[in-house]
XYZ file of C-alpha atoms in Angstrom:
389
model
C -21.924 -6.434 -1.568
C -19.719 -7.115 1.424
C -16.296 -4.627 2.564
C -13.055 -7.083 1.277
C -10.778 -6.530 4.318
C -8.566 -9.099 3.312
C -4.900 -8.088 3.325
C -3.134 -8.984 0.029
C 0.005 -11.537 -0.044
C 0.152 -12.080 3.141
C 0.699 -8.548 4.494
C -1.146 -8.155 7.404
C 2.021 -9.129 9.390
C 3.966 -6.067 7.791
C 0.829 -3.194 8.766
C 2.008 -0.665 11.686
C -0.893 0.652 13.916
C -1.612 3.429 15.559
C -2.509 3.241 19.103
C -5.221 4.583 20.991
C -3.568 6.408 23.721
C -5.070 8.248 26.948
C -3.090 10.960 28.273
C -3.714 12.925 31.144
C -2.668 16.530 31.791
C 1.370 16.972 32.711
C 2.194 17.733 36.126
C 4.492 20.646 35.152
C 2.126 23.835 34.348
C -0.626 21.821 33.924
C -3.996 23.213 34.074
C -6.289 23.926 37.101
C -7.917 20.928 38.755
C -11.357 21.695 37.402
C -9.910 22.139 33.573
C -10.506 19.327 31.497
C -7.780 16.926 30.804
C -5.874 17.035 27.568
C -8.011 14.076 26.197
C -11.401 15.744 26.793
C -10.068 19.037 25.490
C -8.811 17.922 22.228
C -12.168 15.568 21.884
C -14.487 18.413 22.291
C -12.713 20.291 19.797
C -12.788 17.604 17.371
C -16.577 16.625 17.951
C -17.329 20.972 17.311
C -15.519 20.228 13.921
C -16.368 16.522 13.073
C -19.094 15.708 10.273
C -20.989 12.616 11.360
C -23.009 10.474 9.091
C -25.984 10.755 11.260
C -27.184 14.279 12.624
C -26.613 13.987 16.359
C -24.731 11.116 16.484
C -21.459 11.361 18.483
C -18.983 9.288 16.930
C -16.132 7.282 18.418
C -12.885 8.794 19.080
C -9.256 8.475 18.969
C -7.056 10.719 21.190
C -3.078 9.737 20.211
C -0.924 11.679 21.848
C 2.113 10.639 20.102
C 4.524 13.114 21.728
C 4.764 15.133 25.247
C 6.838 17.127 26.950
C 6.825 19.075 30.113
C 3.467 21.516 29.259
C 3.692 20.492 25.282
C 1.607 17.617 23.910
C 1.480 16.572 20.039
C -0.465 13.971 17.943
C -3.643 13.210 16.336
C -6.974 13.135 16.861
C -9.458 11.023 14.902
C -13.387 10.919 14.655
C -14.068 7.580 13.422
C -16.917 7.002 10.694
C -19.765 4.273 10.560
C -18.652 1.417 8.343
C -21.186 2.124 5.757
C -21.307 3.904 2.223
C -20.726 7.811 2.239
C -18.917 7.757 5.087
C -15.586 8.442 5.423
C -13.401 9.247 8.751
C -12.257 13.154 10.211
C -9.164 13.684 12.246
C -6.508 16.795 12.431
C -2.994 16.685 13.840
C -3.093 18.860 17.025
C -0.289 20.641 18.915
C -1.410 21.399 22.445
C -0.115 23.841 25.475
C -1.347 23.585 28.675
C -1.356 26.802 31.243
C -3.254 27.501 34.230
C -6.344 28.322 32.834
C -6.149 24.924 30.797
C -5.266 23.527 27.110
C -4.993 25.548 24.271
C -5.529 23.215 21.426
C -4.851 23.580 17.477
C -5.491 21.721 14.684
C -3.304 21.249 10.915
C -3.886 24.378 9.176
C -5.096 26.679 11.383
C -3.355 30.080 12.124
C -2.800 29.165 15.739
C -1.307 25.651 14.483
C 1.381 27.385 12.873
C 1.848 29.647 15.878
C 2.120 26.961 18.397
C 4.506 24.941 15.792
C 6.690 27.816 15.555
C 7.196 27.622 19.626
C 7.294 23.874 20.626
C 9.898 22.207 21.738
C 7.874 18.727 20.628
C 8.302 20.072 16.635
C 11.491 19.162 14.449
C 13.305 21.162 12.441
C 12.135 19.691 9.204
C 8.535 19.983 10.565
C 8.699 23.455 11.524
C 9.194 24.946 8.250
C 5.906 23.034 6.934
C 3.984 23.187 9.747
C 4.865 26.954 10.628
C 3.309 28.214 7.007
C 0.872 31.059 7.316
C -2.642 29.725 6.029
C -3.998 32.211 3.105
C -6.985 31.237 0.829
C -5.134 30.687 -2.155
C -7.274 28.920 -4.049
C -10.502 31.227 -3.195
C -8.007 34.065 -4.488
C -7.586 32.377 -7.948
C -4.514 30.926 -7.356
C -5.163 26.871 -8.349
C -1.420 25.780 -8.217
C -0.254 23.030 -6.154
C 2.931 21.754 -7.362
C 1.922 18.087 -6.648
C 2.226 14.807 -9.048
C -0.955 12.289 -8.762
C -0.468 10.058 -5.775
C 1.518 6.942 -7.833
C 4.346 6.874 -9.485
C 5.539 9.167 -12.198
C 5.070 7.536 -15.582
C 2.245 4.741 -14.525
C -1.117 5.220 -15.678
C -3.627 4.514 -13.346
C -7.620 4.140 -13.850
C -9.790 7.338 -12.188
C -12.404 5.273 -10.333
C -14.450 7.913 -9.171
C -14.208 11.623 -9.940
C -14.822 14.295 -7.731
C -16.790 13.962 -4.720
C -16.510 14.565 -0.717
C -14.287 12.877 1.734
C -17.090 11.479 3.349
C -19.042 10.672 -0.271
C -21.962 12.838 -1.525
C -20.940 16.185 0.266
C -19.780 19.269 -0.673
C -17.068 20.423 -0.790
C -16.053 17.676 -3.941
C -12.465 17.789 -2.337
C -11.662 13.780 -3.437
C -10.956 11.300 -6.308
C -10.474 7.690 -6.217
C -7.846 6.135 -8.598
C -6.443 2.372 -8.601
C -4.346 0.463 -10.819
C -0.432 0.647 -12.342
C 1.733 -1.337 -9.373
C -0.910 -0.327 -6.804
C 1.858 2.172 -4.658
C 0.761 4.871 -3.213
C 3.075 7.845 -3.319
C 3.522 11.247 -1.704
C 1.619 13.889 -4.094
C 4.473 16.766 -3.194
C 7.401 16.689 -0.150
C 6.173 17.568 3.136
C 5.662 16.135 6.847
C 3.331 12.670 7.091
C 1.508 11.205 9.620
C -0.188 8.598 11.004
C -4.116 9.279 11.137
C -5.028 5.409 11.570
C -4.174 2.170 10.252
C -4.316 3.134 6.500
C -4.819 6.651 6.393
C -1.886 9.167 5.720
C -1.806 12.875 6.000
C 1.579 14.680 4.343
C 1.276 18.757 5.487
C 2.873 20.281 2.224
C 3.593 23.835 2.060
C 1.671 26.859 1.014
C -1.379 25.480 3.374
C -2.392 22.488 1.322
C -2.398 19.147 3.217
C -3.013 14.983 1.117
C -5.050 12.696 2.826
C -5.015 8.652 1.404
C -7.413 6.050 3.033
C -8.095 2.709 2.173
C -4.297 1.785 2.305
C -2.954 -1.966 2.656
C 0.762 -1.845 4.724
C 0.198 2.343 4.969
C 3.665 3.446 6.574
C 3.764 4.236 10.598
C 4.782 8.020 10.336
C 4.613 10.825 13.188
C 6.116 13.549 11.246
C 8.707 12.105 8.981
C 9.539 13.971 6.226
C 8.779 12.789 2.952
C 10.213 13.924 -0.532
C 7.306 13.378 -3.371
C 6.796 10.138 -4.906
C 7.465 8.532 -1.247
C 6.364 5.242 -0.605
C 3.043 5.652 1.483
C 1.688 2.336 0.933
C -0.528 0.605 -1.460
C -3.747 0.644 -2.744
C -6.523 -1.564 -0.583
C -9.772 -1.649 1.140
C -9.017 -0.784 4.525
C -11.410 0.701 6.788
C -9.954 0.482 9.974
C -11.479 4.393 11.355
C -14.693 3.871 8.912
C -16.402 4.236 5.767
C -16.716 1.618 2.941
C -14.265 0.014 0.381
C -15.736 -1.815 -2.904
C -12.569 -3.244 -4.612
C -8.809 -2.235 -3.695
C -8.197 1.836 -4.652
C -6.748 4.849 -2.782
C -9.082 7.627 -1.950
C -7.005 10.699 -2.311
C -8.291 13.941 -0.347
C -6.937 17.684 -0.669
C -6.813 20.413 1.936
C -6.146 23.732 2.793
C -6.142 25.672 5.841
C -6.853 22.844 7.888
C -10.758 22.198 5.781
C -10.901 19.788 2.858
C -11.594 22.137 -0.558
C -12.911 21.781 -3.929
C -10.271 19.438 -6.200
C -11.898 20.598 -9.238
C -9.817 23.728 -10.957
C -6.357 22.438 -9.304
C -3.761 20.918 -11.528
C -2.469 17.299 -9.999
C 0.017 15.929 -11.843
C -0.186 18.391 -15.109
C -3.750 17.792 -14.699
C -6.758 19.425 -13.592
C -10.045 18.290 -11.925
C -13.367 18.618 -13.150
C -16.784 18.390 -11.828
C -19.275 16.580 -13.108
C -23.086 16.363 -12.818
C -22.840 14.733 -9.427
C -20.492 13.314 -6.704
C -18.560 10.698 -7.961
C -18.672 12.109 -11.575
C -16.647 14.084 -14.030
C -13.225 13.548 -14.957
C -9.693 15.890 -15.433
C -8.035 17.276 -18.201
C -4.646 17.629 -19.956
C -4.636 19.936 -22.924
C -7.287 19.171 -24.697
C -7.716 15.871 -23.994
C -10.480 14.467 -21.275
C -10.473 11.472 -19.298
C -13.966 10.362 -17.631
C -14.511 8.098 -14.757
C -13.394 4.951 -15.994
C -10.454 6.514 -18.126
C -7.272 6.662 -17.379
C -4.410 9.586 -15.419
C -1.253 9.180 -16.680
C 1.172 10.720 -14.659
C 3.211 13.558 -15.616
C 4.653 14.774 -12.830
C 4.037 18.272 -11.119
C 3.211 21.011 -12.954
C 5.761 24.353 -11.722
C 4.650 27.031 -10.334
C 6.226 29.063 -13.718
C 5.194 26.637 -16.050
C 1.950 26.031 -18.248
C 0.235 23.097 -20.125
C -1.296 23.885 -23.696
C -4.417 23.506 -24.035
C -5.120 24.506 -28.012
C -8.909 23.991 -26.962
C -9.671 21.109 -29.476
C -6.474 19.697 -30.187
C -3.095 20.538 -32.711
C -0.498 22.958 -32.074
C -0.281 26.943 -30.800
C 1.398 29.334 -32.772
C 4.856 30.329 -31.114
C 5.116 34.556 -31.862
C 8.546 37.023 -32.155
C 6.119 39.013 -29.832
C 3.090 39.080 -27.563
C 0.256 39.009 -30.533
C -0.825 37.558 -33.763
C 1.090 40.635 -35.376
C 4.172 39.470 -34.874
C 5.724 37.135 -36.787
C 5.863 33.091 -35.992
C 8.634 30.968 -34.635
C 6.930 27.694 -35.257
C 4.880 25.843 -32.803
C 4.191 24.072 -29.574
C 1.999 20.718 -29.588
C -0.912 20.668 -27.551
C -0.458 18.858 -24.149
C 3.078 20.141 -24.083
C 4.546 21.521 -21.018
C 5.927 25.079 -21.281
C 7.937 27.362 -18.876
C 7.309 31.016 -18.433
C 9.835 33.854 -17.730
C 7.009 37.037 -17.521
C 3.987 37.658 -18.995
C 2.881 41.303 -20.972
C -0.442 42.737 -22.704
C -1.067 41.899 -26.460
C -3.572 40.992 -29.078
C -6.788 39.473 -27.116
C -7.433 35.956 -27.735
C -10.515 33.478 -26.294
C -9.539 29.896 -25.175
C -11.136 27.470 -23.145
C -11.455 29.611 -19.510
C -12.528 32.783 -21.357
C -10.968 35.523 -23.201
C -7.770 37.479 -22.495
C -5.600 39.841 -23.754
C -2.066 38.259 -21.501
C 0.540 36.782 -23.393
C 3.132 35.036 -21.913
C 7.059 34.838 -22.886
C 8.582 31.253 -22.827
C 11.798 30.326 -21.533
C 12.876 29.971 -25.183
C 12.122 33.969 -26.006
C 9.223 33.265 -27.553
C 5.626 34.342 -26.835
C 2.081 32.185 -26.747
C -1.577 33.527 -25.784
C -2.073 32.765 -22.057
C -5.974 31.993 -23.153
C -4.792 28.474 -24.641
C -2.528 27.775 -21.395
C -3.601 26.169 -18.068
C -1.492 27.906 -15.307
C -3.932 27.492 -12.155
C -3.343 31.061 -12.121
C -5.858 33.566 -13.864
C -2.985 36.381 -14.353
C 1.050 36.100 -14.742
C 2.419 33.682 -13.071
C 6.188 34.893 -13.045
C 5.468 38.661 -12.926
C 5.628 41.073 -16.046
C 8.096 41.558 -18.426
């Protein structure tokens, strides 16, 4: 089966590139004469990081320096994959300082990123409080919450393609899905800063570490920091492959990071619902209360999921009991359908109850005064997630 690359209605006229560009070290503090130039530097520390299809091979690079200034350089840097199956493209947005001893060089999500971000002149306002958040390992810590919608528009139901599996295809970590249909617009998961990787690949940086990557995009927007509120247009669904990889069929392959290294989707809730492994890459399926959709099925979009707020999952379907207090002693105030989304003001100890993730004795109390068994909730968060009451 051949790669489509053929651009839909006519809209190869309307795509915006991003150029290769070759910059050489500023003449104001620049580096010694025998440091390498900003070009090599950043390449180097791009080919230490890069996965390549092949072990040993050194893939082609792309070195856009998209802004400079005096001793400051920003842009993106780009490791581009073999146009084959299981391969996908690596890049990172770098900020870069040169001194005499040479470049000092960091990538998206590191701690130095941040700390460079913080300094530069190069770096908006807007940008800065993105790209100056301190990377923690949330997720490794038990906290799943990301506060993003799926990548299309709120409302739209789009077919899951593939489940979970790597950005470059069979590897771990399973950190990407592939979803298609509705109007074929690809949106911003959550409001941050977007970029320009290639010709149909968009990064947003969102807060709390987490970063969206979306390949395969026909007419992907030309970006070099703009913000973006979520549900921006980002472009549509295709089978681009301008820095690498394979495309069977138009479809957006959605990636999530943290702390600049793609992570595990399963566990984190996207648009009210959350990832699952399956037996193998490309497998499994996600979940919203109790009900399961498989590759093939499809994600309706409910928007993001709060960071105080719940969905109910009854663990087979119906309602959950809606108590005076936080157990099964006190008395009911009716009920809450499964699949419903619910708010929390604190949480307290109670009667212990087992749901889906295990057993717990936490009980949360609802915006509405009333309390429900935080085992037959899906938080992201295995504790309170608004404190105690």
């Amino acid at each position: 089966m051949r790669v489509d690359r053929r651009w839909a209605g006519g809209a190869a006229a309307a795509l915006l590139t991003v150029t290769s560009l070759l910059w050489a070290a500023p003449s104001v503090a620049a580096p010694t004469a025998t440091a390498p130039t900003l070009t090599d530097a950043v390449t180097a520390k791009l080919l230490g990081t890069a996965r390549t299809a092949a072990a040993g091979a050194q893939p082609d690079t792309r070195i856009t320096v998209s802004r400079s200034s005096g001793r400051w350089a920003f842009g993106t840097a780009v490791a581009v994959a073999p146009r084959q199956e299981d391969a996908h493209p690596t890049g990172s947005v770098f900020i870069a300082r040169a001194d005499h001893a040479g470049w000092r060089i960091a990538f998206d999500g590191e701690a130095a990123f941040a700390e460079l971000a913080a300094e530069s002149p190069l770096v908006s306002g807007a940008e800065r409080s993105v790209l100056t958040t301190t990377p923690t390992p949330m997720y490794a810590g038990g906290d799943y919450r990301t506060g993003m919608a799926l990548p299309f528009g709120v409302g739209q139901t789009w077919t899951l393609t593939s489940g979970p599996h790597g950005w470059g295809g069979t590897e771990s970590p399973y950190s990407s899905i592939d979803l298609a249909g509705g109007d074929q617009v690809v949106r911003a998961t959550r409001a941050g800063a977007a970029y320009t990787m290639c010709r149909g690949w968009i990064r947003v940086i969102h807060d709390r570490g987490y970063s969206t990557d979306y390949y395969h995009l026909w007419n992907s927007i030309s970006v070099n920091g703009a913000s973006v509120g979520q549900g921006a247009v980002l472009g549509n669904t295709g089978t681009d492959v301008t820095c690498g990889g394979a495309a069977y069929g138009r479809h957006v392959h959605f990636g999530l990071r943290q702390n600049s290294a793609y992570v595990p989707i399963a566990g984190h809730d996207i648009g009210k619902w959350v990832l699952a492994n399956g037996s193998a890459a490309y497998q499994g399926g996600a979940r919203h209360g109790s009900a399961f959709a498989g590759v093939g099925g499809g994600l309706y979009n409910y928007g993001a999921l709060g960071f105080n707020q719940g969905v109910v999952d009854a663990n087979g379907g119906g309602v959950l009991t809606r108590r005076a207090g936080p157990g099964t002693g006190y008395g009911s105030l009716g009920s809450v359908a499964d699949g419903a989304t619910v708010t929390i003001s604190c949480s307290a100890n109670g009667t212990s109850h087992t749901g889906r993730y295990g057993t717990t004795a936490l009980w949360n109390r609802l915006s509405d005064g009333s309390w429900v068994s935080d085992a037959y909730l899906s938080t992201g968060v295995n504790g309170p997630v608004n404190g105690w009451c």
